[in-house]
């Protein structure tokens, strides 16, 4: 694997670092992070043994692959800092939600090799879900490099760029929806009389086990739901309440809203 430079050492940047190291895709010596916060630099160095810098030129000189792990709102000024230090030898990978390839080409030039990726935070435990799309300058080897990086921290699929906003609204934002549901289930267990630690343990295992069952069997969620829904039983009674509260439609609307927000960020 090539040398990796990350612009931004925040939550997602750290998730990628930890995932790549845990998967043994690269060694710490092949990773450098550009991070302006000195305390964050110290943490990343002590925690992972990687190189850190605050200088765009130093990162660009070190890295063959530059991963832009910054918030979409500051992407343009960050690109302006780096454009003088990047050339066609660099593979640029962006994980900023909503920032289009065309917008990045507008700063870096149309000769830049750019791949846009939407990962999610479970990459921290090698269980991420990522989707990517490249510009016309990104070669097949570039795409394979990006797929290898993000497959090392979960799964990675290739989609058309116009679908990446939907990916952001679904899997990119999805952990937040799942954690909200987990929190609600735990509170429900407490309301029903369970001690909170017991409720948390049961809920987490239930969510994990349900996802694993769906992944390993490959069966549709509707089929698996039917297998635990007995006539007149407890599960169908609970599902009735969820349906009456509009859970299904609310989740669909949430994904739609997050998708539109991703589009807005890139406009």
GROMACS .gro file of C-alpha atoms in nm:
model
  267
    1UNK     CA    1   0.000   0.000   0.000
    2UNK     CA    2   0.116   0.352  -0.079
    3UNK     CA    3   0.195   0.622   0.178
    4UNK     CA    4  -0.123   0.775   0.318
    5UNK     CA    5  -0.174   1.137   0.421
    6UNK     CA    6  -0.489   1.246   0.598
    7UNK     CA    7  -0.592   1.609   0.603
    8UNK     CA    8  -0.784   1.626   0.930
    9UNK     CA    9  -0.742   1.412   1.239
   10UNK     CA   10  -1.099   1.423   1.367
   11UNK     CA   11  -1.340   1.139   1.439
   12UNK     CA   12  -1.362   0.994   1.088
   13UNK     CA   13  -0.991   1.046   1.022
   14UNK     CA   14  -0.910   0.857   1.339
   15UNK     CA   15  -1.157   0.584   1.248
   16UNK     CA   16  -0.975   0.530   0.919
   17UNK     CA   17  -0.633   0.534   1.086
   18UNK     CA   18  -0.734   0.282   1.348
   19UNK     CA   19  -0.911   0.064   1.093
   20UNK     CA   20  -0.621   0.059   0.847
   21UNK     CA   21  -0.374  -0.026   1.121
   22UNK     CA   22  -0.596  -0.289   1.278
   23UNK     CA   23  -0.647  -0.451   0.939
   24UNK     CA   24  -0.268  -0.434   0.883
   25UNK     CA   25  -0.323  -0.268   0.547
   26UNK     CA   26  -0.042  -0.020   0.620
   27UNK     CA   27   0.211   0.035   0.894
   28UNK     CA   28   0.212   0.345   1.113
   29UNK     CA   29   0.525   0.469   0.936
   30UNK     CA   30   0.325   0.502   0.613
   31UNK     CA   31   0.060   0.731   0.763
   32UNK     CA   32   0.081   1.103   0.829
   33UNK     CA   33  -0.195   1.337   0.946
   34UNK     CA   34  -0.212   1.712   0.891
   35UNK     CA   35  -0.383   1.848   1.201
   36UNK     CA   36  -0.356   2.209   1.327
   37UNK     CA   37  -0.451   2.128   1.688
   38UNK     CA   38  -0.127   2.048   1.877
   39UNK     CA   39  -0.306   1.850   2.149
   40UNK     CA   40  -0.477   1.640   1.884
   41UNK     CA   41  -0.142   1.587   1.712
   42UNK     CA   42   0.007   1.462   2.038
   43UNK     CA   43  -0.285   1.226   2.095
   44UNK     CA   44  -0.268   1.075   1.746
   45UNK     CA   45   0.107   1.024   1.769
   46UNK     CA   46   0.098   0.864   2.113
   47UNK     CA   47  -0.207   0.651   2.033
   48UNK     CA   48  -0.112   0.523   1.688
   49UNK     CA   49   0.256   0.603   1.630
   50UNK     CA   50   0.185   0.788   1.306
   51UNK     CA   51   0.348   1.104   1.173
   52UNK     CA   52   0.179   1.440   1.225
   53UNK     CA   53   0.226   1.786   1.078
   54UNK     CA   54   0.057   2.121   1.048
   55UNK     CA   55   0.217   2.200   0.711
   56UNK     CA   56   0.040   2.121   0.382
   57UNK     CA   57   0.370   2.097   0.195
   58UNK     CA   58   0.510   1.839   0.436
   59UNK     CA   59   0.203   1.617   0.405
   60UNK     CA   60   0.197   1.644   0.025
   61UNK     CA   61   0.567   1.555   0.004
   62UNK     CA   62   0.514   1.249   0.221
   63UNK     CA   63   0.190   1.106   0.084
   64UNK     CA   64   0.105   0.937  -0.243
   65UNK     CA   65  -0.260   0.914  -0.139
   66UNK     CA   66  -0.415   1.223   0.023
   67UNK     CA   67  -0.741   1.167   0.209
   68UNK     CA   68  -0.939   1.485   0.271
   69UNK     CA   69  -1.112   1.415   0.604
   70UNK     CA   70  -1.246   1.762   0.677
   71UNK     CA   71  -1.594   1.905   0.723
   72UNK     CA   72  -1.764   2.003   0.396
   73UNK     CA   73  -1.806   2.363   0.513
   74UNK     CA   74  -1.427   2.416   0.515
   75UNK     CA   75  -1.334   2.204   0.214
   76UNK     CA   76  -1.273   2.495  -0.025
   77UNK     CA   77  -1.030   2.689   0.199
   78UNK     CA   78  -0.848   2.364   0.281
   79UNK     CA   79  -0.812   2.285  -0.090
   80UNK     CA   80  -0.678   2.637  -0.146
   81UNK     CA   81  -0.406   2.565   0.112
   82UNK     CA   82  -0.307   2.241  -0.062
   83UNK     CA   83  -0.347   2.316  -0.434
   84UNK     CA   84   0.007   2.450  -0.471
   85UNK     CA   85   0.149   2.131  -0.317
   86UNK     CA   86  -0.052   1.872  -0.510
   87UNK     CA   87   0.008   1.744  -0.862
   88UNK     CA   88  -0.093   1.457  -1.089
   89UNK     CA   89   0.121   1.214  -0.888
   90UNK     CA   90  -0.122   1.240  -0.596
   91UNK     CA   91  -0.441   1.040  -0.563
   92UNK     CA   92  -0.695   1.263  -0.388
   93UNK     CA   93  -0.970   1.094  -0.188
   94UNK     CA   94  -1.242   1.306  -0.027
   95UNK     CA   95  -1.477   1.185   0.245
   96UNK     CA   96  -1.653   1.522   0.288
   97UNK     CA   97  -2.030   1.482   0.261
   98UNK     CA   98  -2.191   1.669  -0.024
   99UNK     CA   99  -1.874   1.814  -0.183
  100UNK     CA  100  -1.886   1.715  -0.549
  101UNK     CA  101  -1.599   1.606  -0.767
  102UNK     CA  102  -1.668   1.905  -0.992
  103UNK     CA  103  -1.632   2.141  -0.696
  104UNK     CA  104  -1.294   1.990  -0.608
  105UNK     CA  105  -1.181   2.001  -0.971
  106UNK     CA  106  -1.273   2.370  -0.969
  107UNK     CA  107  -0.990   2.427  -0.721
  108UNK     CA  108  -0.745   2.145  -0.800
  109UNK     CA  109  -0.789   2.148  -1.178
  110UNK     CA  110  -0.937   1.890  -1.412
  111UNK     CA  111  -0.610   1.697  -1.430
  112UNK     CA  112  -0.641   1.593  -1.064
  113UNK     CA  113  -0.708   1.228  -0.986
  114UNK     CA  114  -1.005   1.248  -0.751
  115UNK     CA  115  -1.217   0.983  -0.581
  116UNK     CA  116  -1.511   1.077  -0.364
  117UNK     CA  117  -1.600   0.834  -0.083
  118UNK     CA  118  -1.879   0.828   0.173
  119UNK     CA  119  -1.778   0.607   0.468
  120UNK     CA  120  -1.932   0.584   0.814
  121UNK     CA  121  -1.798   0.570   1.168
  122UNK     CA  122  -1.823   0.191   1.222
  123UNK     CA  123  -1.501   0.187   1.020
  124UNK     CA  124  -1.345   0.235   1.364
  125UNK     CA  125  -1.422  -0.132   1.440
  126UNK     CA  126  -1.369  -0.258   1.082
  127UNK     CA  127  -1.744  -0.266   1.023
  128UNK     CA  128  -1.789   0.041   0.807
  129UNK     CA  129  -2.005   0.080   0.499
  130UNK     CA  130  -1.855   0.295   0.223
  131UNK     CA  131  -1.944   0.389  -0.132
  132UNK     CA  132  -1.716   0.561  -0.383
  133UNK     CA  133  -1.707   0.724  -0.723
  134UNK     CA  134  -1.410   0.856  -0.922
  135UNK     CA  135  -1.356   1.124  -1.183
  136UNK     CA  136  -1.240   1.053  -1.538
  137UNK     CA  137  -0.874   1.098  -1.439
  138UNK     CA  138  -0.892   0.829  -1.169
  139UNK     CA  139  -0.749   0.509  -1.315
  140UNK     CA  140  -0.863   0.154  -1.248
  141UNK     CA  141  -0.559   0.118  -1.022
  142UNK     CA  142  -0.665   0.431  -0.831
  143UNK     CA  143  -1.013   0.289  -0.780
  144UNK     CA  144  -0.867  -0.041  -0.660
  145UNK     CA  145  -0.642   0.147  -0.416
  146UNK     CA  146  -0.940   0.334  -0.272
  147UNK     CA  147  -1.149   0.018  -0.256
  148UNK     CA  148  -0.869  -0.161  -0.072
  149UNK     CA  149  -0.840   0.121   0.182
  150UNK     CA  150  -1.207   0.133   0.263
  151UNK     CA  151  -1.270  -0.242   0.230
  152UNK     CA  152  -1.007  -0.285   0.501
  153UNK     CA  153  -1.241  -0.106   0.739
  154UNK     CA  154  -1.568  -0.272   0.632
  155UNK     CA  155  -1.738  -0.303   0.294
  156UNK     CA  156  -1.697  -0.071  -0.003
  157UNK     CA  157  -1.916  -0.045  -0.313
  158UNK     CA  158  -1.886   0.166  -0.627
  159UNK     CA  159  -2.180   0.385  -0.731
  160UNK     CA  160  -2.245   0.673  -0.970
  161UNK     CA  161  -2.157   1.005  -0.812
  162UNK     CA  162  -2.515   1.128  -0.826
  163UNK     CA  163  -2.606   0.852  -0.579
  164UNK     CA  164  -2.350   0.952  -0.314
  165UNK     CA  165  -2.587   1.199  -0.149
  166UNK     CA  166  -2.833   0.913  -0.099
  167UNK     CA  167  -2.548   0.702   0.043
  168UNK     CA  168  -2.473   0.988   0.283
  169UNK     CA  169  -2.835   1.005   0.395
  170UNK     CA  170  -2.857   0.628   0.440
  171UNK     CA  171  -2.533   0.469   0.561
  172UNK     CA  172  -2.329   0.782   0.627
  173UNK     CA  173  -2.587   0.917   0.871
  174UNK     CA  174  -2.727   0.573   0.950
  175UNK     CA  175  -2.525   0.503   1.267
  176UNK     CA  176  -2.690   0.807   1.424
  177UNK     CA  177  -3.034   0.662   1.351
  178UNK     CA  178  -2.933   0.323   1.489
  179UNK     CA  179  -2.786   0.471   1.808
  180UNK     CA  180  -3.104   0.673   1.859
  181UNK     CA  181  -3.309   0.355   1.826
  182UNK     CA  182  -3.076   0.169   2.063
  183UNK     CA  183  -3.112   0.447   2.320
  184UNK     CA  184  -3.490   0.433   2.288
  185UNK     CA  185  -3.494   0.054   2.330
  186UNK     CA  186  -3.277   0.077   2.641
  187UNK     CA  187  -3.509   0.338   2.790
  188UNK     CA  188  -3.801   0.112   2.704
  189UNK     CA  189  -3.640  -0.173   2.893
  190UNK     CA  190  -3.587   0.053   3.195
  191UNK     CA  191  -3.950   0.167   3.173
  192UNK     CA  192  -4.053  -0.200   3.178
  193UNK     CA  193  -3.853  -0.253   3.499
  194UNK     CA  194  -3.510  -0.376   3.389
  195UNK     CA  195  -3.193  -0.234   3.545
  196UNK     CA  196  -3.025  -0.007   3.288
  197UNK     CA  197  -2.702  -0.214   3.259
  198UNK     CA  198  -2.908  -0.525   3.190
  199UNK     CA  199  -3.124  -0.342   2.936
  200UNK     CA  200  -2.816  -0.206   2.758
  201UNK     CA  201  -2.655  -0.548   2.736
  202UNK     CA  202  -2.972  -0.710   2.601
  203UNK     CA  203  -3.041  -0.434   2.348
  204UNK     CA  204  -2.688  -0.423   2.209
  205UNK     CA  205  -2.677  -0.799   2.164
  206UNK     CA  206  -3.024  -0.797   2.008
  207UNK     CA  207  -2.928  -0.532   1.751
  208UNK     CA  208  -2.594  -0.701   1.678
  209UNK     CA  209  -2.751  -1.045   1.651
  210UNK     CA  210  -3.033  -0.924   1.427
  211UNK     CA  211  -2.791  -0.754   1.186
  212UNK     CA  212  -2.565  -1.060   1.182
  213UNK     CA  213  -2.862  -1.289   1.116
  214UNK     CA  214  -2.969  -1.073   0.821
  215UNK     CA  215  -2.613  -1.061   0.682
  216UNK     CA  216  -2.541  -1.432   0.717
  217UNK     CA  217  -2.877  -1.562   0.589
  218UNK     CA  218  -2.915  -1.302   0.315
  219UNK     CA  219  -3.289  -1.313   0.367
  220UNK     CA  220  -3.504  -0.998   0.339
  221UNK     CA  221  -3.585  -0.818   0.662
  222UNK     CA  222  -3.955  -0.876   0.603
  223UNK     CA  223  -3.902  -1.255   0.600
  224UNK     CA  224  -3.691  -1.249   0.916
  225UNK     CA  225  -3.945  -1.026   1.088
  226UNK     CA  226  -4.221  -1.271   0.998
  227UNK     CA  227  -4.034  -1.553   1.170
  228UNK     CA  228  -4.048  -1.379   1.508
  229UNK     CA  229  -4.402  -1.249   1.469
  230UNK     CA  230  -4.652  -1.501   1.605
  231UNK     CA  231  -5.027  -1.451   1.564
  232UNK     CA  232  -5.158  -1.250   1.857
  233UNK     CA  233  -4.815  -1.250   2.020
  234UNK     CA  234  -4.595  -0.992   2.189
  235UNK     CA  235  -4.391  -0.897   1.882
  236UNK     CA  236  -4.686  -0.814   1.657
  237UNK     CA  237  -4.838  -0.614   1.941
  238UNK     CA  238  -4.521  -0.407   1.971
  239UNK     CA  239  -4.492  -0.368   1.592
  240UNK     CA  240  -4.850  -0.241   1.579
  241UNK     CA  241  -4.753   0.044   1.813
  242UNK     CA  242  -4.449   0.127   1.599
  243UNK     CA  243  -4.662   0.129   1.283
  244UNK     CA  244  -4.930   0.347   1.444
  245UNK     CA  245  -4.657   0.593   1.546
  246UNK     CA  246  -4.535   0.605   1.185
  247UNK     CA  247  -4.188   0.460   1.247
  248UNK     CA  248  -4.143   0.332   0.893
  249UNK     CA  249  -4.245   0.658   0.729
  250UNK     CA  250  -4.046   0.864   0.978
  251UNK     CA  251  -3.728   0.670   0.904
  252UNK     CA  252  -3.781   0.707   0.531
  253UNK     CA  253  -3.838   1.082   0.571
  254UNK     CA  254  -3.525   1.112   0.787
  255UNK     CA  255  -3.311   0.949   0.517
  256UNK     CA  256  -3.468   1.170   0.253
  257UNK     CA  257  -3.399   1.483   0.463
  258UNK     CA  258  -3.037   1.381   0.528
  259UNK     CA  259  -2.991   1.316   0.155
  260UNK     CA  260  -3.119   1.663   0.073
  261UNK     CA  261  -2.891   1.815   0.337
  262UNK     CA  262  -2.596   1.643   0.171
  263UNK     CA  263  -2.698   1.801  -0.161
  264UNK     CA  264  -2.730   2.140   0.007
  265UNK     CA  265  -2.380   2.113   0.154
  266UNK     CA  266  -2.238   2.062  -0.192
  267UNK     CA  267  -2.425   2.347  -0.358
   0.00000   0.00000   0.00000
